[in-house]
Amino acid sequence: MILWSMQILDEMPVFYNLNAVEKREVLIVILQIVRNLDDASLVKAWQQSIARTRLFFKLLEECLVLFEHRKPADGMLMGCSSRSPVGDGPASPKYSDRLSPAVNNYLSEASRQEVRIIFIVSSIRLETLMQPQGTPENGYLWQRVNSQLSSPSQPYSLREALAQAQSSRIGASAQALRESLHPILRQKLVQFWIGWECCYFRPLIISHSLQELWEENLSASVNLQVLEITEKFSMMAASHSISTDYGKLDCITAILMSFFSRNQPLSFWKALFPVFNNVFDLHGGTLMARENDRFLKQVTFHLLRLAVFRNESVRKRAVIGLQLLVKSSFYCFMQTARLRVMLIITLSELMSDVQVTQMKPDGTLEESGEARRLRKSLEEMSDEAKSPNLLRECGLSDSALVTIPERSEENRWSWSEVKYLSDSLLLALDGSLEHALLGSVMTMDRYAAAESFYKLAMAFAPVPDLHIMWLLHLCDAHQEMQSWAEAAQCAVAVAGVVMQALVARNDGVWSKDHVTALRKICPMVSNEITSEASAAEVEGYGASKLTVDSAVKYLQLANKLFSQAELYHFCASILELVIPVYKSRRAYGQLAKCHTLLTSIYESILEQESSPIPFTDATYYRVGFYGDRFGKLDRKEYVYREPRDVRLGDIMEKLSHIYESRMDGNHTLHIIPDSRQVKADELQPGVCYLQITAVDAVMEDEDLGSRRERIFSLSTGSVRARVFDRFLFDTPFTKNGKTQGGLEDQWKRRSVLQTEGSFPALVNRLLVIKSESLEFSPVENAIGMIETRTAALRNELEEPRSSEGDQLPRLQSLQRILQGSVAVQVNSGVLSVCTAFLSGEPATRLRSQELQQLIAALLEFMAVCKRAIRVHFRLIGEEDQEFHTQLVNGFQSLTAELSHYIPAILSEL
């Protein structure tokens, strides 16, 4: 027989010229021969040559293709998927009328396989239909009928009789098929149909159901036989006693892929995974090597696809399959980085097949059943407590995951690593789900749209191609909103991904120091140089964009976008990263352009710093969300970064427009007009609240405990520091509950917010992760007001020289501040402080230290005013003499008034 089977391999060209029906009949003959071979004879078929071994397994692949059994229900396994797991194909071909006895014998035996003891009638299972009304247990009547049909006096079971009738009447008419049944069996079936005729359905022609069951059993038998052969081959290959491709084991990978990519009965899935475990224990190093990237990628895809199935038994086996891959990854590579990349890539591809959302009755979207099943599978993958039961259900021992394979010395399984892997996949699933749920509101709510792209970029970060793809989507979204700084950050992040990969493999002109410099622009860029990018170089992924030219391209894009945002200090830093590339290439023309551009940038920075009006690149607002209709935003606070021309009323209108559309008949939207502390539990039910407050960015070295007002806080520093992660706002209040009061009653609360990350960021808003508050008493408020005016005047007097060499302060700015400080008509500001705290009953409440601080602040203020008036006299011409006289008179009048409260002021001045 072995010689005859070898002859068949020699006649393969003839085989491929046959039609599908003829091919099936030839393959049945081959399977019958192989079934009767002993193992030694089977091994001889694989010892001839690699070419013959491949032909042998090519025939087995043909078996899987031609005997695949597809039912209409197969497309429903994944729920509401937009696409069936396996593409549509032609129905299983039939057989010719004349078959040899050997072929008939094989078909008869195959059809008797205990695949399942029910057949399809309409869409209702026979075991349920056979249960009489009032019978509590499914299958009760089936067991009774089956036992009667199989009694000694009635030797035929239903399954055996149907198998015999089908195998002996292949191609016959339905009438002939019915007549071929054993009389007792035919009588019982007639009684059954008469008994059920008036119940729930009209039965279909029985021959159709018999054919379905017969074809399914035959398909299962073929698949199980091929699986058995593959396992034997795997064991022989492990001992190197056969001729095959040991570098890739193409025979094994091709068969396994054919198994996974086709519809299979449950009995096959039950048998597959013990074999799958053995194969990977024996050949994990080869099957998971880079040479088999395509195979491993397909395996991970199909395991994730099975993890979505409605059938719990199949879904659980997919979970075990994923765990077995993790186990192999541990023992082959001692880590799961590469497998994680594979799974994230295939999960991304699966998301185009899986419908992750479904419509609720009210027209809104929710997570679909498919997404929930996939989430459940990924969670079970890392569930140590459930693992033993799952393993037993799948025919494996409780210790299968921790059993040390041959050639290994220690148990490398780590549940914490598996949990990290599972969480990475869940993050990608959640990102895809959230993006799909936001589909209908993305056009209106650009903030949420940007965050959705950002979450996808972070979820797929282990795969550079996918990471870059979503970052560029985010960059485009920001450019549509004219959020130039955020778009520039996205371009910098993309350049960072490429630079890190180049530095990790020493394949560029940059070093770790350059990556550190890039992080100062975009903190999201990781400072850790790892081999993750190398692990992500899967077939079709990872290498195309990771070049020096690609990094330069995105750095130049970032430079252009930062220029549009007028953040020139970032532009300078970026060009300093591009210049080393042109130097290494001796691209002198490009170097000349870079240095010309740098000159222009530094001139723009000088212009910003010398402007009398402090430069602000953005405005910032704190937004609090209160109300269950906000969903995940409820009771969270964010800081929004807006263009510098966006006022408080503008953002109130914008956010109202976005969130009013999400209110239903049971909810309304209300804007809280002040910045008081909100007690969420005391808010009115059915109302959603937005609290929007203007906030100031905090400079890196700023004293947050200073009592000064913050009007001039950003004008005192250089524009070099434009990266902010702390913000503050001041809220006036009184102890009696009123917002406003007299100076002697007016307290101030300073709230300091810490954001998750710094601005400018990849998104327009950042979550507030920490909030602290300071309280200033009324006298501290008064001291702060005076110190603020003193600091403003001193800042003008100490202004550095301008580019023309003028050492004197700017006249116009000095006049504006002096007029607001000592002019007669505004003296009430300082005098009101004296009236409130230095006379009568309020003065008795001041502590000695507070009284001394207040007097010291007033004396310093008056001394700076006197100095400023003298400087003003040296600057003015004839046209400003009258104004100067008014300033002198105002100062003298103010001094006289203050002397009533502070007699020492006359001697001090």
PDB file of C-alpha atoms in Angstrom, residues 624-824:
ATOM      1  CA  GLY A 624     -15.719  70.717  35.696  1.00  0.00           C
ATOM      2  CA  PHE A 625     -18.371  68.162  34.681  1.00  0.00           C
ATOM      3  CA  TYR A 626     -21.185  67.240  37.056  1.00  0.00           C
ATOM      4  CA  GLY A 627     -24.069  64.993  35.995  1.00  0.00           C
ATOM      5  CA  ASP A 628     -24.622  61.343  35.081  1.00  0.00           C
ATOM      6  CA  ARG A 629     -25.470  62.264  31.499  1.00  0.00           C
ATOM      7  CA  PHE A 630     -21.807  63.152  30.996  1.00  0.00           C
ATOM      8  CA  GLY A 631     -20.898  59.454  31.433  1.00  0.00           C
ATOM      9  CA  LYS A 632     -17.169  58.984  32.068  1.00  0.00           C
ATOM     10  CA  LEU A 633     -16.683  62.759  32.383  1.00  0.00           C
ATOM     11  CA  ASP A 634     -18.961  63.013  35.418  1.00  0.00           C
ATOM     12  CA  ARG A 635     -17.206  64.642  38.409  1.00  0.00           C
ATOM     13  CA  LYS A 636     -13.962  65.101  36.530  1.00  0.00           C
ATOM     14  CA  GLU A 637     -12.061  68.323  35.923  1.00  0.00           C
ATOM     15  CA  TYR A 638     -10.048  69.218  32.843  1.00  0.00           C
ATOM     16  CA  VAL A 639      -7.855  72.111  31.811  1.00  0.00           C
ATOM     17  CA  TYR A 640      -8.528  73.201  28.222  1.00  0.00           C
ATOM     18  CA  ARG A 641      -5.905  74.928  26.082  1.00  0.00           C
ATOM     19  CA  GLU A 642      -7.500  77.381  23.657  1.00  0.00           C
ATOM     20  CA  PRO A 643      -6.143  79.939  21.150  1.00  0.00           C
ATOM     21  CA  ARG A 644      -5.178  83.204  22.774  1.00  0.00           C
ATOM     22  CA  ASP A 645      -8.160  85.079  21.297  1.00  0.00           C
ATOM     23  CA  VAL A 646     -10.748  82.721  22.878  1.00  0.00           C
ATOM     24  CA  ARG A 647     -12.491  84.509  25.746  1.00  0.00           C
ATOM     25  CA  LEU A 648     -14.460  82.989  28.599  1.00  0.00           C
ATOM     26  CA  GLY A 649     -17.768  83.641  26.863  1.00  0.00           C
ATOM     27  CA  ASP A 650     -16.507  81.944  23.704  1.00  0.00           C
ATOM     28  CA  ILE A 651     -15.646  78.659  25.359  1.00  0.00           C
ATOM     29  CA  MET A 652     -18.884  78.723  27.370  1.00  0.00           C
ATOM     30  CA  GLU A 653     -20.831  78.990  24.136  1.00  0.00           C
ATOM     31  CA  LYS A 654     -18.756  76.301  22.434  1.00  0.00           C
ATOM     32  CA  LEU A 655     -19.116  73.744  25.228  1.00  0.00           C
ATOM     33  CA  SER A 656     -22.814  74.505  25.681  1.00  0.00           C
ATOM     34  CA  HIS A 657     -23.361  73.770  21.992  1.00  0.00           C
ATOM     35  CA  ILE A 658     -21.496  70.453  22.261  1.00  0.00           C
ATOM     36  CA  TYR A 659     -23.226  69.111  25.366  1.00  0.00           C
ATOM     37  CA  GLU A 660     -26.750  70.469  24.934  1.00  0.00           C
ATOM     38  CA  SER A 661     -27.126  68.117  21.983  1.00  0.00           C
ATOM     39  CA  ARG A 662     -26.476  65.164  24.309  1.00  0.00           C
ATOM     40  CA  MET A 663     -29.185  66.031  26.798  1.00  0.00           C
ATOM     41  CA  ASP A 664     -32.447  64.078  26.631  1.00  0.00           C
ATOM     42  CA  GLY A 665     -35.929  64.814  27.904  1.00  0.00           C
ATOM     43  CA  ASN A 666     -34.899  64.037  31.471  1.00  0.00           C
ATOM     44  CA  HIS A 667     -31.786  66.206  31.597  1.00  0.00           C
ATOM     45  CA  THR A 668     -30.959  69.870  31.099  1.00  0.00           C
ATOM     46  CA  LEU A 669     -27.623  71.675  30.930  1.00  0.00           C
ATOM     47  CA  HIS A 670     -26.649  74.489  33.288  1.00  0.00           C
ATOM     48  CA  ILE A 671     -23.485  76.614  33.405  1.00  0.00           C
ATOM     49  CA  ILE A 672     -22.142  77.454  36.878  1.00  0.00           C
ATOM     50  CA  PRO A 673     -21.151  81.137  36.460  1.00  0.00           C
ATOM     51  CA  ASP A 674     -18.557  81.381  39.235  1.00  0.00           C
ATOM     52  CA  SER A 675     -15.540  79.447  40.505  1.00  0.00           C
ATOM     53  CA  ARG A 676     -16.837  78.442  43.921  1.00  0.00           C
ATOM     54  CA  GLN A 677     -16.201  74.936  45.197  1.00  0.00           C
ATOM     55  CA  VAL A 678     -18.895  72.582  43.910  1.00  0.00           C
ATOM     56  CA  LYS A 679     -20.504  70.004  46.190  1.00  0.00           C
ATOM     57  CA  ALA A 680     -21.599  67.437  43.636  1.00  0.00           C
ATOM     58  CA  ASP A 681     -23.866  65.533  46.047  1.00  0.00           C
ATOM     59  CA  GLU A 682     -25.939  68.667  46.659  1.00  0.00           C
ATOM     60  CA  LEU A 683     -26.615  69.463  43.000  1.00  0.00           C
ATOM     61  CA  GLN A 684     -30.091  69.185  41.561  1.00  0.00           C
ATOM     62  CA  PRO A 685     -30.846  65.770  39.999  1.00  0.00           C
ATOM     63  CA  GLY A 686     -31.751  65.779  36.331  1.00  0.00           C
ATOM     64  CA  VAL A 687     -29.486  68.768  35.689  1.00  0.00           C
ATOM     65  CA  CYS A 688     -26.000  68.492  34.223  1.00  0.00           C
ATOM     66  CA  TYR A 689     -23.614  71.221  35.255  1.00  0.00           C
ATOM     67  CA  LEU A 690     -20.576  72.717  33.542  1.00  0.00           C
ATOM     68  CA  GLN A 691     -18.307  74.933  35.623  1.00  0.00           C
ATOM     69  CA  ILE A 692     -15.933  76.938  33.412  1.00  0.00           C
ATOM     70  CA  THR A 693     -13.217  79.102  34.960  1.00  0.00           C
ATOM     71  CA  ALA A 694     -10.333  81.013  33.407  1.00  0.00           C
ATOM     72  CA  VAL A 695      -7.004  79.864  34.852  1.00  0.00           C
ATOM     73  CA  ASP A 696      -3.427  81.079  34.612  1.00  0.00           C
ATOM     74  CA  ALA A 697      -0.447  78.916  33.747  1.00  0.00           C
ATOM     75  CA  VAL A 698       2.112  78.689  36.552  1.00  0.00           C
ATOM     76  CA  MET A 699       5.723  79.433  35.704  1.00  0.00           C
ATOM     77  CA  GLU A 700       8.238  76.764  36.659  1.00  0.00           C
ATOM     78  CA  ASP A 701       9.932  78.822  39.410  1.00  0.00           C
ATOM     79  CA  GLU A 702       6.883  80.784  40.541  1.00  0.00           C
ATOM     80  CA  ASP A 703       6.104  81.187  44.248  1.00  0.00           C
ATOM     81  CA  LEU A 704       2.534  79.940  44.560  1.00  0.00           C
ATOM     82  CA  GLY A 705       2.323  81.197  48.143  1.00  0.00           C
ATOM     83  CA  SER A 706       2.907  84.790  47.068  1.00  0.00           C
ATOM     84  CA  ARG A 707       0.106  87.157  48.027  1.00  0.00           C
ATOM     85  CA  ARG A 708       0.575  89.208  44.878  1.00  0.00           C
ATOM     86  CA  GLU A 709      -2.059  89.372  42.212  1.00  0.00           C
ATOM     87  CA  ARG A 710      -1.025  87.575  39.044  1.00  0.00           C
ATOM     88  CA  ILE A 711      -1.654  90.293  36.466  1.00  0.00           C
ATOM     89  CA  PHE A 712       2.040  90.632  35.706  1.00  0.00           C
ATOM     90  CA  SER A 713       3.178  87.092  36.504  1.00  0.00           C
ATOM     91  CA  LEU A 714       3.851  86.021  32.925  1.00  0.00           C
ATOM     92  CA  SER A 715       5.405  89.293  31.835  1.00  0.00           C
ATOM     93  CA  THR A 716       8.358  88.985  34.184  1.00  0.00           C
ATOM     94  CA  GLY A 717       9.900  85.917  32.581  1.00  0.00           C
ATOM     95  CA  SER A 718      11.348  84.927  29.263  1.00  0.00           C
ATOM     96  CA  VAL A 719       9.180  83.130  26.715  1.00  0.00           C
ATOM     97  CA  ARG A 720      11.578  80.191  26.912  1.00  0.00           C
ATOM     98  CA  ALA A 721       9.305  78.426  29.408  1.00  0.00           C
ATOM     99  CA  ARG A 722       6.117  77.683  27.558  1.00  0.00           C
ATOM    100  CA  VAL A 723       5.506  74.154  28.850  1.00  0.00           C
ATOM    101  CA  PHE A 724       2.910  74.182  31.619  1.00  0.00           C
ATOM    102  CA  ASP A 725       1.431  71.475  33.813  1.00  0.00           C
ATOM    103  CA  ARG A 726       0.245  73.635  36.736  1.00  0.00           C
ATOM    104  CA  PHE A 727      -2.514  76.230  36.707  1.00  0.00           C
ATOM    105  CA  LEU A 728      -4.188  78.417  39.272  1.00  0.00           C
ATOM    106  CA  PHE A 729      -7.168  80.660  39.753  1.00  0.00           C
ATOM    107  CA  ASP A 730      -8.194  82.912  42.630  1.00  0.00           C
ATOM    108  CA  THR A 731     -11.693  82.936  44.079  1.00  0.00           C
ATOM    109  CA  PRO A 732     -12.869  85.768  46.374  1.00  0.00           C
ATOM    110  CA  PHE A 733     -15.125  84.804  49.269  1.00  0.00           C
ATOM    111  CA  THR A 734     -16.242  85.948  52.677  1.00  0.00           C
ATOM    112  CA  LYS A 735     -16.723  84.015  55.870  1.00  0.00           C
ATOM    113  CA  ASN A 736     -20.400  84.963  55.943  1.00  0.00           C
ATOM    114  CA  GLY A 737     -20.968  83.141  52.631  1.00  0.00           C
ATOM    115  CA  LYS A 738     -21.192  86.157  50.342  1.00  0.00           C
ATOM    116  CA  THR A 739     -18.941  86.329  47.305  1.00  0.00           C
ATOM    117  CA  GLN A 740     -18.024  90.011  47.739  1.00  0.00           C
ATOM    118  CA  GLY A 741     -17.521  92.206  50.816  1.00  0.00           C
ATOM    119  CA  GLY A 742     -15.516  95.154  52.078  1.00  0.00           C
ATOM    120  CA  LEU A 743     -11.707  94.999  52.102  1.00  0.00           C
ATOM    121  CA  GLU A 744     -11.737  94.065  55.763  1.00  0.00           C
ATOM    122  CA  ASP A 745     -13.969  91.021  55.025  1.00  0.00           C
ATOM    123  CA  GLN A 746     -12.660  89.888  51.615  1.00  0.00           C
ATOM    124  CA  TRP A 747     -10.813  86.574  51.692  1.00  0.00           C
ATOM    125  CA  LYS A 748      -9.203  84.868  48.685  1.00  0.00           C
ATOM    126  CA  ARG A 749      -8.853  81.169  47.870  1.00  0.00           C
ATOM    127  CA  ARG A 750      -6.083  80.230  45.438  1.00  0.00           C
ATOM    128  CA  SER A 751      -6.659  76.889  43.744  1.00  0.00           C
ATOM    129  CA  VAL A 752      -3.647  75.170  42.160  1.00  0.00           C
ATOM    130  CA  LEU A 753      -4.323  72.423  39.587  1.00  0.00           C
ATOM    131  CA  GLN A 754      -1.901  69.737  38.428  1.00  0.00           C
ATOM    132  CA  THR A 755      -2.660  68.184  35.018  1.00  0.00           C
ATOM    133  CA  GLU A 756      -1.881  64.728  33.657  1.00  0.00           C
ATOM    134  CA  GLY A 757       0.914  65.835  31.359  1.00  0.00           C
ATOM    135  CA  SER A 758       1.921  69.287  30.193  1.00  0.00           C
ATOM    136  CA  PHE A 759       0.761  71.744  27.545  1.00  0.00           C
ATOM    137  CA  PRO A 760       1.126  71.982  24.637  1.00  0.00           C
ATOM    138  CA  ALA A 761       0.101  68.328  24.478  1.00  0.00           C
ATOM    139  CA  LEU A 762      -1.184  65.846  21.928  1.00  0.00           C
ATOM    140  CA  VAL A 763      -4.728  66.779  22.947  1.00  0.00           C
ATOM    141  CA  ASN A 764      -6.522  70.055  23.669  1.00  0.00           C
ATOM    142  CA  ARG A 765      -7.485  69.175  27.225  1.00  0.00           C
ATOM    143  CA  LEU A 766      -5.752  67.376  30.071  1.00  0.00           C
ATOM    144  CA  LEU A 767      -7.263  65.724  33.123  1.00  0.00           C
ATOM    145  CA  VAL A 768      -6.719  67.398  36.489  1.00  0.00           C
ATOM    146  CA  ILE A 769      -5.050  64.797  38.698  1.00  0.00           C
ATOM    147  CA  LYS A 770      -4.314  66.958  41.735  1.00  0.00           C
ATOM    148  CA  SER A 771      -5.913  70.052  43.242  1.00  0.00           C
ATOM    149  CA  GLU A 772      -4.705  72.082  46.212  1.00  0.00           C
ATOM    150  CA  SER A 773      -5.906  75.365  47.677  1.00  0.00           C
ATOM    151  CA  LEU A 774      -4.444  78.203  49.754  1.00  0.00           C
ATOM    152  CA  GLU A 775      -6.454  80.828  51.626  1.00  0.00           C
ATOM    153  CA  PHE A 776      -5.404  84.452  52.098  1.00  0.00           C
ATOM    154  CA  SER A 777      -6.927  86.626  54.821  1.00  0.00           C
ATOM    155  CA  PRO A 778      -8.298  90.122  54.051  1.00  0.00           C
ATOM    156  CA  VAL A 779      -5.102  91.851  55.218  1.00  0.00           C
ATOM    157  CA  GLU A 780      -2.959  89.455  53.163  1.00  0.00           C
ATOM    158  CA  ASN A 781      -5.127  90.330  50.185  1.00  0.00           C
ATOM    159  CA  ALA A 782      -4.505  94.023  50.779  1.00  0.00           C
ATOM    160  CA  ILE A 783      -0.756  93.502  51.120  1.00  0.00           C
ATOM    161  CA  GLY A 784      -0.775  91.429  47.914  1.00  0.00           C
ATOM    162  CA  MET A 785      -2.548  94.200  46.007  1.00  0.00           C
ATOM    163  CA  ILE A 786       0.087  96.775  47.074  1.00  0.00           C
ATOM    164  CA  GLU A 787       2.982  94.385  46.374  1.00  0.00           C
ATOM    165  CA  THR A 788       1.601  93.756  42.879  1.00  0.00           C
ATOM    166  CA  ARG A 789       1.665  97.461  42.006  1.00  0.00           C
ATOM    167  CA  THR A 790       5.148  97.812  43.493  1.00  0.00           C
ATOM    168  CA  ALA A 791       6.445  94.876  41.427  1.00  0.00           C
ATOM    169  CA  ALA A 792       4.929  96.317  38.233  1.00  0.00           C
ATOM    170  CA  LEU A 793       6.704  99.647  38.741  1.00  0.00           C
ATOM    171  CA  ARG A 794      10.007  98.011  39.674  1.00  0.00           C
ATOM    172  CA  ASN A 795       9.798  95.805  36.576  1.00  0.00           C
ATOM    173  CA  GLU A 796       9.598  98.917  34.386  1.00  0.00           C
ATOM    174  CA  LEU A 797      12.508 100.583  36.146  1.00  0.00           C
ATOM    175  CA  GLU A 798      14.712  97.509  35.838  1.00  0.00           C
ATOM    176  CA  GLU A 799      13.860  96.759  32.213  1.00  0.00           C
ATOM    177  CA  PRO A 800      17.031  95.735  30.323  1.00  0.00           C
ATOM    178  CA  ARG A 801      18.451  97.795  27.486  1.00  0.00           C
ATOM    179  CA  SER A 802      16.699  97.700  24.142  1.00  0.00           C
ATOM    180  CA  SER A 803      18.467  96.797  20.893  1.00  0.00           C
ATOM    181  CA  GLU A 804      19.178 100.494  20.159  1.00  0.00           C
ATOM    182  CA  GLY A 805      21.309 100.821  23.304  1.00  0.00           C
ATOM    183  CA  ASP A 806      18.739 102.904  25.192  1.00  0.00           C
ATOM    184  CA  GLN A 807      19.280 102.259  28.919  1.00  0.00           C
ATOM    185  CA  LEU A 808      16.094 104.032  30.036  1.00  0.00           C
ATOM    186  CA  PRO A 809      12.761 102.351  30.654  1.00  0.00           C
ATOM    187  CA  ARG A 810      10.017 102.611  28.102  1.00  0.00           C
ATOM    188  CA  LEU A 811       8.218 105.896  28.634  1.00  0.00           C
ATOM    189  CA  GLN A 812       4.705 104.927  27.604  1.00  0.00           C
ATOM    190  CA  SER A 813       4.590 101.837  29.786  1.00  0.00           C
ATOM    191  CA  LEU A 814       5.959 103.763  32.767  1.00  0.00           C
ATOM    192  CA  GLN A 815       3.394 106.539  32.375  1.00  0.00           C
ATOM    193  CA  ARG A 816       0.536 104.040  32.294  1.00  0.00           C
ATOM    194  CA  ILE A 817       1.559 102.365  35.540  1.00  0.00           C
ATOM    195  CA  LEU A 818       2.349 105.662  37.343  1.00  0.00           C
ATOM    196  CA  GLN A 819      -1.011 107.069  36.405  1.00  0.00           C
ATOM    197  CA  GLY A 820      -2.694 104.053  37.929  1.00  0.00           C
ATOM    198  CA  SER A 821      -0.643 104.341  41.109  1.00  0.00           C
ATOM    199  CA  VAL A 822      -0.339 107.978  42.217  1.00  0.00           C
ATOM    200  CA  ALA A 823      -2.833 110.020  40.199  1.00  0.00           C
ATOM    201  CA  VAL A 824      -5.292 111.824  42.447  1.00  0.00           C
TER     202      VAL A 824
END
